[in-house]
Amino acid sequence: VGLGRMLAKPAAVTEPARQLAIDLPDSIRVAFRGSLDAPGGQGSVTISGDGRRIAWIGTTPRETEDDVQLYVRDLSSYTIRAIPGTAGAFAPFLSNDGSLLAYFSGRELRETNLSNGETRVLVRDLLRPNGAAYLANGSVLLAVETGGLAVVARGGGVFFPRVDAASKAAAPDLLEFMD
């Protein structure tokens, strides 16, 4: 995922660093544990590239702390919104403009449009997802279970780029795809 952020071409305008503190209600704490069997954990919190929206995996307001789902907050507001249908989600990430929220659920990579609530499955039958990130063109860079990379095209379809094993550098076709 770190490679995805590096390849995602940062914004041309550099803004000053900001510090952020958000008080959450006791009923919606951030879930910091995680695996396919116990979602949450590393990658539990994400912020959009434009810095306007934050999403996290939080505990549900139930009696057991094992239940987790995704929550979103626009930083211009104090309203916290639960994202329906995201129980058990893990490793969330937001698009650069914050309009799309993607996450893993079981063995799938899913994407929710935060404007209209529509959710779609981007990839099925992942054995052990290792993380992902949106690229500048709206595609998703996905770390697959074999240690390789895959690109999920914005319009659909998965592309497995060639990587030069000697230099561990991405082949030109990957770099062209990301433009």
JSON list of C-alpha atoms in Angstrom, two decimals:
[
{"chain": "A", "resi": 1, "resn": "VAL", "atom": "CA", "xyz": [0.00, 0.00, 0.00]},
{"chain": "A", "resi": 2, "resn": "GLY", "atom": "CA", "xyz": [2.93, 2.33, 0.68]},
{"chain": "A", "resi": 3, "resn": "LEU", "atom": "CA", "xyz": [4.06, 1.74, -2.90]},
{"chain": "A", "resi": 4, "resn": "GLY", "atom": "CA", "xyz": [0.56, 2.60, -4.08]},
{"chain": "A", "resi": 5, "resn": "ARG", "atom": "CA", "xyz": [0.66, 5.97, -2.30]},
{"chain": "A", "resi": 6, "resn": "MET", "atom": "CA", "xyz": [4.11, 6.63, -3.80]},
{"chain": "A", "resi": 7, "resn": "LEU", "atom": "CA", "xyz": [2.92, 5.73, -7.32]},
{"chain": "A", "resi": 8, "resn": "ALA", "atom": "CA", "xyz": [-0.37, 7.61, -6.97]},
{"chain": "A", "resi": 9, "resn": "LYS", "atom": "CA", "xyz": [1.29, 10.92, -7.95]},
{"chain": "A", "resi": 10, "resn": "PRO", "atom": "CA", "xyz": [0.94, 13.45, -5.13]},
{"chain": "A", "resi": 11, "resn": "ALA", "atom": "CA", "xyz": [-0.88, 16.72, -5.74]},
{"chain": "A", "resi": 12, "resn": "ALA", "atom": "CA", "xyz": [1.19, 19.44, -7.39]},
{"chain": "A", "resi": 13, "resn": "VAL", "atom": "CA", "xyz": [0.30, 21.96, -4.67]},
{"chain": "A", "resi": 14, "resn": "THR", "atom": "CA", "xyz": [2.05, 21.40, -1.37]},
{"chain": "A", "resi": 15, "resn": "GLU", "atom": "CA", "xyz": [0.00, 22.42, 1.63]},
{"chain": "A", "resi": 16, "resn": "PRO", "atom": "CA", "xyz": [1.27, 22.82, 5.18]},
{"chain": "A", "resi": 17, "resn": "ALA", "atom": "CA", "xyz": [1.08, 19.82, 7.49]},
{"chain": "A", "resi": 18, "resn": "ARG", "atom": "CA", "xyz": [-1.97, 19.72, 9.73]},
{"chain": "A", "resi": 19, "resn": "GLN", "atom": "CA", "xyz": [-2.64, 18.08, 13.04]},
{"chain": "A", "resi": 20, "resn": "LEU", "atom": "CA", "xyz": [-6.00, 16.45, 13.57]},
{"chain": "A", "resi": 21, "resn": "ALA", "atom": "CA", "xyz": [-7.73, 15.24, 16.70]},
{"chain": "A", "resi": 22, "resn": "ILE", "atom": "CA", "xyz": [-11.21, 13.74, 16.56]},
{"chain": "A", "resi": 23, "resn": "ASP", "atom": "CA", "xyz": [-13.24, 12.84, 19.63]},
{"chain": "A", "resi": 24, "resn": "LEU", "atom": "CA", "xyz": [-15.39, 9.78, 19.01]},
{"chain": "A", "resi": 25, "resn": "PRO", "atom": "CA", "xyz": [-18.33, 8.63, 21.09]},
{"chain": "A", "resi": 26, "resn": "ASP", "atom": "CA", "xyz": [-17.60, 5.66, 23.36]},
{"chain": "A", "resi": 27, "resn": "SER", "atom": "CA", "xyz": [-19.99, 3.54, 21.30]},
{"chain": "A", "resi": 28, "resn": "ILE", "atom": "CA", "xyz": [-17.89, 3.95, 18.10]},
{"chain": "A", "resi": 29, "resn": "ARG", "atom": "CA", "xyz": [-14.26, 3.29, 18.98]},
{"chain": "A", "resi": 30, "resn": "VAL", "atom": "CA", "xyz": [-11.60, 2.61, 16.36]},
{"chain": "A", "resi": 31, "resn": "ALA", "atom": "CA", "xyz": [-10.94, -1.13, 15.99]},
{"chain": "A", "resi": 32, "resn": "PHE", "atom": "CA", "xyz": [-7.17, -1.78, 15.90]},
{"chain": "A", "resi": 33, "resn": "ARG", "atom": "CA", "xyz": [-7.01, -5.55, 15.67]},
{"chain": "A", "resi": 34, "resn": "GLY", "atom": "CA", "xyz": [-7.35, -7.38, 12.43]},
{"chain": "A", "resi": 35, "resn": "SER", "atom": "CA", "xyz": [-7.09, -10.27, 10.01]},
{"chain": "A", "resi": 36, "resn": "LEU", "atom": "CA", "xyz": [-9.58, -12.11, 7.83]},
{"chain": "A", "resi": 37, "resn": "ASP", "atom": "CA", "xyz": [-10.91, -13.72, 11.00]},
{"chain": "A", "resi": 38, "resn": "ALA", "atom": "CA", "xyz": [-10.86, -10.57, 13.16]},
{"chain": "A", "resi": 39, "resn": "PRO", "atom": "CA", "xyz": [-11.27, -7.49, 10.90]},
{"chain": "A", "resi": 40, "resn": "GLY", "atom": "CA", "xyz": [-9.79, -4.09, 11.67]},
{"chain": "A", "resi": 41, "resn": "GLY", "atom": "CA", "xyz": [-6.18, -3.53, 12.59]},
{"chain": "A", "resi": 42, "resn": "GLN", "atom": "CA", "xyz": [-3.38, -1.97, 10.63]},
{"chain": "A", "resi": 43, "resn": "GLY", "atom": "CA", "xyz": [-4.97, 0.26, 8.06]},
{"chain": "A", "resi": 44, "resn": "SER", "atom": "CA", "xyz": [-8.07, 0.84, 10.19]},
{"chain": "A", "resi": 45, "resn": "VAL", "atom": "CA", "xyz": [-8.12, 4.61, 9.57]},
{"chain": "A", "resi": 46, "resn": "THR", "atom": "CA", "xyz": [-7.83, 6.41, 6.22]},
{"chain": "A", "resi": 47, "resn": "ILE", "atom": "CA", "xyz": [-8.06, 10.01, 5.08]},
{"chain": "A", "resi": 48, "resn": "SER", "atom": "CA", "xyz": [-8.85, 11.19, 1.55]},
{"chain": "A", "resi": 49, "resn": "GLY", "atom": "CA", "xyz": [-6.06, 12.68, -0.53]},
{"chain": "A", "resi": 50, "resn": "ASP", "atom": "CA", "xyz": [-7.71, 16.11, -0.40]},
{"chain": "A", "resi": 51, "resn": "GLY", "atom": "CA", "xyz": [-7.87, 15.91, 3.41]},
{"chain": "A", "resi": 52, "resn": "ARG", "atom": "CA", "xyz": [-11.62, 16.53, 3.56]},
{"chain": "A", "resi": 53, "resn": "ARG", "atom": "CA", "xyz": [-12.95, 13.13, 4.61]},
{"chain": "A", "resi": 54, "resn": "ILE", "atom": "CA", "xyz": [-11.88, 10.44, 7.07]},
{"chain": "A", "resi": 55, "resn": "ALA", "atom": "CA", "xyz": [-13.07, 6.84, 7.31]},
{"chain": "A", "resi": 56, "resn": "TRP", "atom": "CA", "xyz": [-12.35, 4.19, 9.90]},
{"chain": "A", "resi": 57, "resn": "ILE", "atom": "CA", "xyz": [-13.27, 0.76, 11.11]},
{"chain": "A", "resi": 58, "resn": "GLY", "atom": "CA", "xyz": [-15.11, 1.16, 14.35]},
{"chain": "A", "resi": 59, "resn": "THR", "atom": "CA", "xyz": [-16.93, -0.94, 16.87]},
{"chain": "A", "resi": 60, "resn": "THR", "atom": "CA", "xyz": [-20.67, -1.11, 16.45]},
{"chain": "A", "resi": 61, "resn": "PRO", "atom": "CA", "xyz": [-22.86, 0.14, 19.28]},
{"chain": "A", "resi": 62, "resn": "ARG", "atom": "CA", "xyz": [-23.70, -3.39, 20.44]},
{"chain": "A", "resi": 63, "resn": "GLU", "atom": "CA", "xyz": [-22.85, -5.38, 23.51]},
{"chain": "A", "resi": 64, "resn": "THR", "atom": "CA", "xyz": [-19.89, -7.20, 21.93]},
{"chain": "A", "resi": 65, "resn": "GLU", "atom": "CA", "xyz": [-16.74, -5.46, 20.69]},
{"chain": "A", "resi": 66, "resn": "ASP", "atom": "CA", "xyz": [-16.17, -8.11, 18.00]},
{"chain": "A", "resi": 67, "resn": "ASP", "atom": "CA", "xyz": [-18.63, -6.41, 15.65]},
{"chain": "A", "resi": 68, "resn": "VAL", "atom": "CA", "xyz": [-17.03, -3.78, 13.41]},
{"chain": "A", "resi": 69, "resn": "GLN", "atom": "CA", "xyz": [-18.17, -1.68, 10.47]},
{"chain": "A", "resi": 70, "resn": "LEU", "atom": "CA", "xyz": [-17.05, 1.38, 8.52]},
{"chain": "A", "resi": 71, "resn": "TYR", "atom": "CA", "xyz": [-17.78, 4.95, 9.55]},
{"chain": "A", "resi": 72, "resn": "VAL", "atom": "CA", "xyz": [-17.17, 8.18, 7.61]},
{"chain": "A", "resi": 73, "resn": "ARG", "atom": "CA", "xyz": [-16.95, 11.80, 8.65]},
{"chain": "A", "resi": 74, "resn": "ASP", "atom": "CA", "xyz": [-16.54, 14.89, 6.50]},
{"chain": "A", "resi": 75, "resn": "LEU", "atom": "CA", "xyz": [-14.05, 17.04, 8.37]},
{"chain": "A", "resi": 76, "resn": "SER", "atom": "CA", "xyz": [-16.20, 20.13, 7.75]},
{"chain": "A", "resi": 77, "resn": "SER", "atom": "CA", "xyz": [-18.92, 18.54, 9.90]},
{"chain": "A", "resi": 78, "resn": "TYR", "atom": "CA", "xyz": [-19.27, 16.74, 13.22]},
{"chain": "A", "resi": 79, "resn": "THR", "atom": "CA", "xyz": [-21.67, 14.15, 11.82]},
{"chain": "A", "resi": 80, "resn": "ILE", "atom": "CA", "xyz": [-20.46, 10.54, 11.88]},
{"chain": "A", "resi": 81, "resn": "ARG", "atom": "CA", "xyz": [-22.11, 8.29, 9.33]},
{"chain": "A", "resi": 82, "resn": "ALA", "atom": "CA", "xyz": [-22.18, 4.47, 9.51]},
{"chain": "A", "resi": 83, "resn": "ILE", "atom": "CA", "xyz": [-21.79, 2.87, 6.07]},
{"chain": "A", "resi": 84, "resn": "PRO", "atom": "CA", "xyz": [-24.51, 0.20, 5.65]},
{"chain": "A", "resi": 85, "resn": "GLY", "atom": "CA", "xyz": [-23.44, -3.30, 4.66]},
{"chain": "A", "resi": 86, "resn": "THR", "atom": "CA", "xyz": [-19.84, -2.96, 5.86]},
{"chain": "A", "resi": 87, "resn": "ALA", "atom": "CA", "xyz": [-19.92, -5.28, 8.87]},
{"chain": "A", "resi": 88, "resn": "GLY", "atom": "CA", "xyz": [-16.59, -7.11, 9.06]},
{"chain": "A", "resi": 89, "resn": "ALA", "atom": "CA", "xyz": [-14.81, -4.71, 6.67]},
{"chain": "A", "resi": 90, "resn": "PHE", "atom": "CA", "xyz": [-11.04, -4.24, 6.94]},
{"chain": "A", "resi": 91, "resn": "ALA", "atom": "CA", "xyz": [-8.19, -2.21, 5.37]},
{"chain": "A", "resi": 92, "resn": "PRO", "atom": "CA", "xyz": [-10.31, 0.69, 4.05]},
{"chain": "A", "resi": 93, "resn": "PHE", "atom": "CA", "xyz": [-8.98, 3.39, 1.72]},
{"chain": "A", "resi": 94, "resn": "LEU", "atom": "CA", "xyz": [-10.52, 6.51, 0.21]},
{"chain": "A", "resi": 95, "resn": "SER", "atom": "CA", "xyz": [-10.18, 7.93, -3.30]},
{"chain": "A", "resi": 96, "resn": "ASN", "atom": "CA", "xyz": [-8.20, 11.16, -3.61]},
{"chain": "A", "resi": 97, "resn": "ASP", "atom": "CA", "xyz": [-11.36, 13.28, -3.66]},
{"chain": "A", "resi": 98, "resn": "GLY", "atom": "CA", "xyz": [-13.04, 11.22, -0.91]},
{"chain": "A", "resi": 99, "resn": "SER", "atom": "CA", "xyz": [-16.04, 10.28, -3.04]},
{"chain": "A", "resi": 100, "resn": "LEU", "atom": "CA", "xyz": [-15.26, 6.53, -3.07]},
{"chain": "A", "resi": 101, "resn": "LEU", "atom": "CA", "xyz": [-14.52, 4.26, -0.12]},
{"chain": "A", "resi": 102, "resn": "ALA", "atom": "CA", "xyz": [-13.00, 0.86, -0.89]},
{"chain": "A", "resi": 103, "resn": "TYR", "atom": "CA", "xyz": [-12.38, -1.93, 1.60]},
{"chain": "A", "resi": 104, "resn": "PHE", "atom": "CA", "xyz": [-11.93, -5.65, 1.92]},
{"chain": "A", "resi": 105, "resn": "SER", "atom": "CA", "xyz": [-14.76, -7.83, 3.14]},
{"chain": "A", "resi": 106, "resn": "GLY", "atom": "CA", "xyz": [-14.08, -11.53, 3.49]},
{"chain": "A", "resi": 107, "resn": "ARG", "atom": "CA", "xyz": [-12.38, -12.48, 0.22]},
{"chain": "A", "resi": 108, "resn": "GLU", "atom": "CA", "xyz": [-13.68, -9.49, -1.79]},
{"chain": "A", "resi": 109, "resn": "LEU", "atom": "CA", "xyz": [-12.52, -5.97, -2.58]},
{"chain": "A", "resi": 110, "resn": "ARG", "atom": "CA", "xyz": [-15.58, -3.70, -2.51]},
{"chain": "A", "resi": 111, "resn": "GLU", "atom": "CA", "xyz": [-16.17, -0.04, -3.32]},
{"chain": "A", "resi": 112, "resn": "THR", "atom": "CA", "xyz": [-18.92, 2.24, -2.01]},
{"chain": "A", "resi": 113, "resn": "ASN", "atom": "CA", "xyz": [-19.86, 5.50, -3.69]},
{"chain": "A", "resi": 114, "resn": "LEU", "atom": "CA", "xyz": [-20.34, 7.81, -0.70]},
{"chain": "A", "resi": 115, "resn": "SER", "atom": "CA", "xyz": [-22.62, 10.18, -2.65]},
{"chain": "A", "resi": 116, "resn": "ASN", "atom": "CA", "xyz": [-25.31, 7.64, -3.47]},
{"chain": "A", "resi": 117, "resn": "GLY", "atom": "CA", "xyz": [-24.49, 4.66, -1.20]},
{"chain": "A", "resi": 118, "resn": "GLU", "atom": "CA", "xyz": [-24.06, 2.22, -4.11]},
{"chain": "A", "resi": 119, "resn": "THR", "atom": "CA", "xyz": [-21.64, -0.63, -3.38]},
{"chain": "A", "resi": 120, "resn": "ARG", "atom": "CA", "xyz": [-20.03, -2.88, -5.97]},
{"chain": "A", "resi": 121, "resn": "VAL", "atom": "CA", "xyz": [-17.59, -5.76, -5.83]},
{"chain": "A", "resi": 122, "resn": "LEU", "atom": "CA", "xyz": [-14.32, -4.92, -7.61]},
{"chain": "A", "resi": 123, "resn": "VAL", "atom": "CA", "xyz": [-12.53, -8.28, -7.14]},
{"chain": "A", "resi": 124, "resn": "ARG", "atom": "CA", "xyz": [-13.74, -11.66, -5.83]},
{"chain": "A", "resi": 125, "resn": "ASP", "atom": "CA", "xyz": [-11.91, -14.71, -4.46]},
{"chain": "A", "resi": 126, "resn": "LEU", "atom": "CA", "xyz": [-8.87, -13.00, -2.94]},
{"chain": "A", "resi": 127, "resn": "LEU", "atom": "CA", "xyz": [-6.96, -15.47, -0.78]},
{"chain": "A", "resi": 128, "resn": "ARG", "atom": "CA", "xyz": [-5.08, -13.02, 1.43]},
{"chain": "A", "resi": 129, "resn": "PRO", "atom": "CA", "xyz": [-5.45, -9.37, 0.50]},
{"chain": "A", "resi": 130, "resn": "ASN", "atom": "CA", "xyz": [-2.48, -7.30, 1.63]},
{"chain": "A", "resi": 131, "resn": "GLY", "atom": "CA", "xyz": [-3.84, -3.81, 1.00]},
{"chain": "A", "resi": 132, "resn": "ALA", "atom": "CA", "xyz": [-4.68, -1.42, -1.80]},
{"chain": "A", "resi": 133, "resn": "ALA", "atom": "CA", "xyz": [-4.75, 2.25, -2.76]},
{"chain": "A", "resi": 134, "resn": "TYR", "atom": "CA", "xyz": [-6.48, 4.41, -5.34]},
{"chain": "A", "resi": 135, "resn": "LEU", "atom": "CA", "xyz": [-4.26, 5.70, -8.14]},
{"chain": "A", "resi": 136, "resn": "ALA", "atom": "CA", "xyz": [-4.59, 9.21, -9.57]},
{"chain": "A", "resi": 137, "resn": "ASN", "atom": "CA", "xyz": [-6.58, 7.91, -12.58]},
{"chain": "A", "resi": 138, "resn": "GLY", "atom": "CA", "xyz": [-9.20, 6.22, -10.33]},
{"chain": "A", "resi": 139, "resn": "SER", "atom": "CA", "xyz": [-7.85, 2.69, -10.75]},
{"chain": "A", "resi": 140, "resn": "VAL", "atom": "CA", "xyz": [-6.92, 0.64, -7.70]},
{"chain": "A", "resi": 141, "resn": "LEU", "atom": "CA", "xyz": [-3.45, -0.74, -7.04]},
{"chain": "A", "resi": 142, "resn": "LEU", "atom": "CA", "xyz": [-3.92, -4.03, -5.18]},
{"chain": "A", "resi": 143, "resn": "ALA", "atom": "CA", "xyz": [-1.28, -6.03, -3.30]},
{"chain": "A", "resi": 144, "resn": "VAL", "atom": "CA", "xyz": [-2.18, -9.65, -3.96]},
{"chain": "A", "resi": 145, "resn": "GLU", "atom": "CA", "xyz": [-1.53, -12.70, -1.80]},
{"chain": "A", "resi": 146, "resn": "THR", "atom": "CA", "xyz": [1.49, -13.84, -3.83]},
{"chain": "A", "resi": 147, "resn": "GLY", "atom": "CA", "xyz": [3.35, -10.63, -3.02]},
{"chain": "A", "resi": 148, "resn": "GLY", "atom": "CA", "xyz": [2.67, -9.23, -6.48]},
{"chain": "A", "resi": 149, "resn": "LEU", "atom": "CA", "xyz": [0.65, -6.27, -7.63]},
{"chain": "A", "resi": 150, "resn": "ALA", "atom": "CA", "xyz": [-2.54, -6.02, -9.62]},
{"chain": "A", "resi": 151, "resn": "VAL", "atom": "CA", "xyz": [-4.34, -2.99, -11.02]},
{"chain": "A", "resi": 152, "resn": "VAL", "atom": "CA", "xyz": [-8.12, -2.91, -11.01]},
{"chain": "A", "resi": 153, "resn": "ALA", "atom": "CA", "xyz": [-9.16, -0.66, -13.90]},
{"chain": "A", "resi": 154, "resn": "ARG", "atom": "CA", "xyz": [-11.75, 2.05, -13.22]},
{"chain": "A", "resi": 155, "resn": "GLY", "atom": "CA", "xyz": [-14.09, 0.56, -15.81]},
{"chain": "A", "resi": 156, "resn": "GLY", "atom": "CA", "xyz": [-13.51, -3.02, -14.66]},
{"chain": "A", "resi": 157, "resn": "GLY", "atom": "CA", "xyz": [-10.97, -5.72, -15.31]},
{"chain": "A", "resi": 158, "resn": "VAL", "atom": "CA", "xyz": [-7.79, -6.67, -13.49]},
{"chain": "A", "resi": 159, "resn": "PHE", "atom": "CA", "xyz": [-4.34, -6.07, -14.97]},
{"chain": "A", "resi": 160, "resn": "PHE", "atom": "CA", "xyz": [-1.28, -7.91, -13.63]},
{"chain": "A", "resi": 161, "resn": "PRO", "atom": "CA", "xyz": [1.78, -5.81, -14.48]},
{"chain": "A", "resi": 162, "resn": "ARG", "atom": "CA", "xyz": [5.16, -7.33, -15.23]},
{"chain": "A", "resi": 163, "resn": "VAL", "atom": "CA", "xyz": [7.85, -6.59, -12.67]},
{"chain": "A", "resi": 164, "resn": "ASP", "atom": "CA", "xyz": [11.57, -6.90, -13.43]},
{"chain": "A", "resi": 165, "resn": "ALA", "atom": "CA", "xyz": [12.76, -9.39, -10.79]},
{"chain": "A", "resi": 166, "resn": "ALA", "atom": "CA", "xyz": [16.40, -8.26, -11.04]},
{"chain": "A", "resi": 167, "resn": "SER", "atom": "CA", "xyz": [15.72, -4.58, -10.36]},
{"chain": "A", "resi": 168, "resn": "LYS", "atom": "CA", "xyz": [12.30, -5.03, -8.71]},
{"chain": "A", "resi": 169, "resn": "ALA", "atom": "CA", "xyz": [11.14, -2.15, -10.89]},
{"chain": "A", "resi": 170, "resn": "ALA", "atom": "CA", "xyz": [7.73, -1.93, -12.52]},
{"chain": "A", "resi": 171, "resn": "ALA", "atom": "CA", "xyz": [7.77, -2.52, -16.24]},
{"chain": "A", "resi": 172, "resn": "PRO", "atom": "CA", "xyz": [6.88, 0.41, -18.51]},
{"chain": "A", "resi": 173, "resn": "ASP", "atom": "CA", "xyz": [3.40, -1.01, -19.16]},
{"chain": "A", "resi": 174, "resn": "LEU", "atom": "CA", "xyz": [2.45, -0.47, -15.50]},
{"chain": "A", "resi": 175, "resn": "LEU", "atom": "CA", "xyz": [3.67, 3.12, -15.56]},
{"chain": "A", "resi": 176, "resn": "GLU", "atom": "CA", "xyz": [1.77, 3.80, -18.80]},
{"chain": "A", "resi": 177, "resn": "PHE", "atom": "CA", "xyz": [-1.40, 2.28, -17.33]},
{"chain": "A", "resi": 178, "resn": "MET", "atom": "CA", "xyz": [-1.27, 4.62, -14.33]},
{"chain": "A", "resi": 179, "resn": "ASP", "atom": "CA", "xyz": [-1.14, 7.85, -16.38]}
]
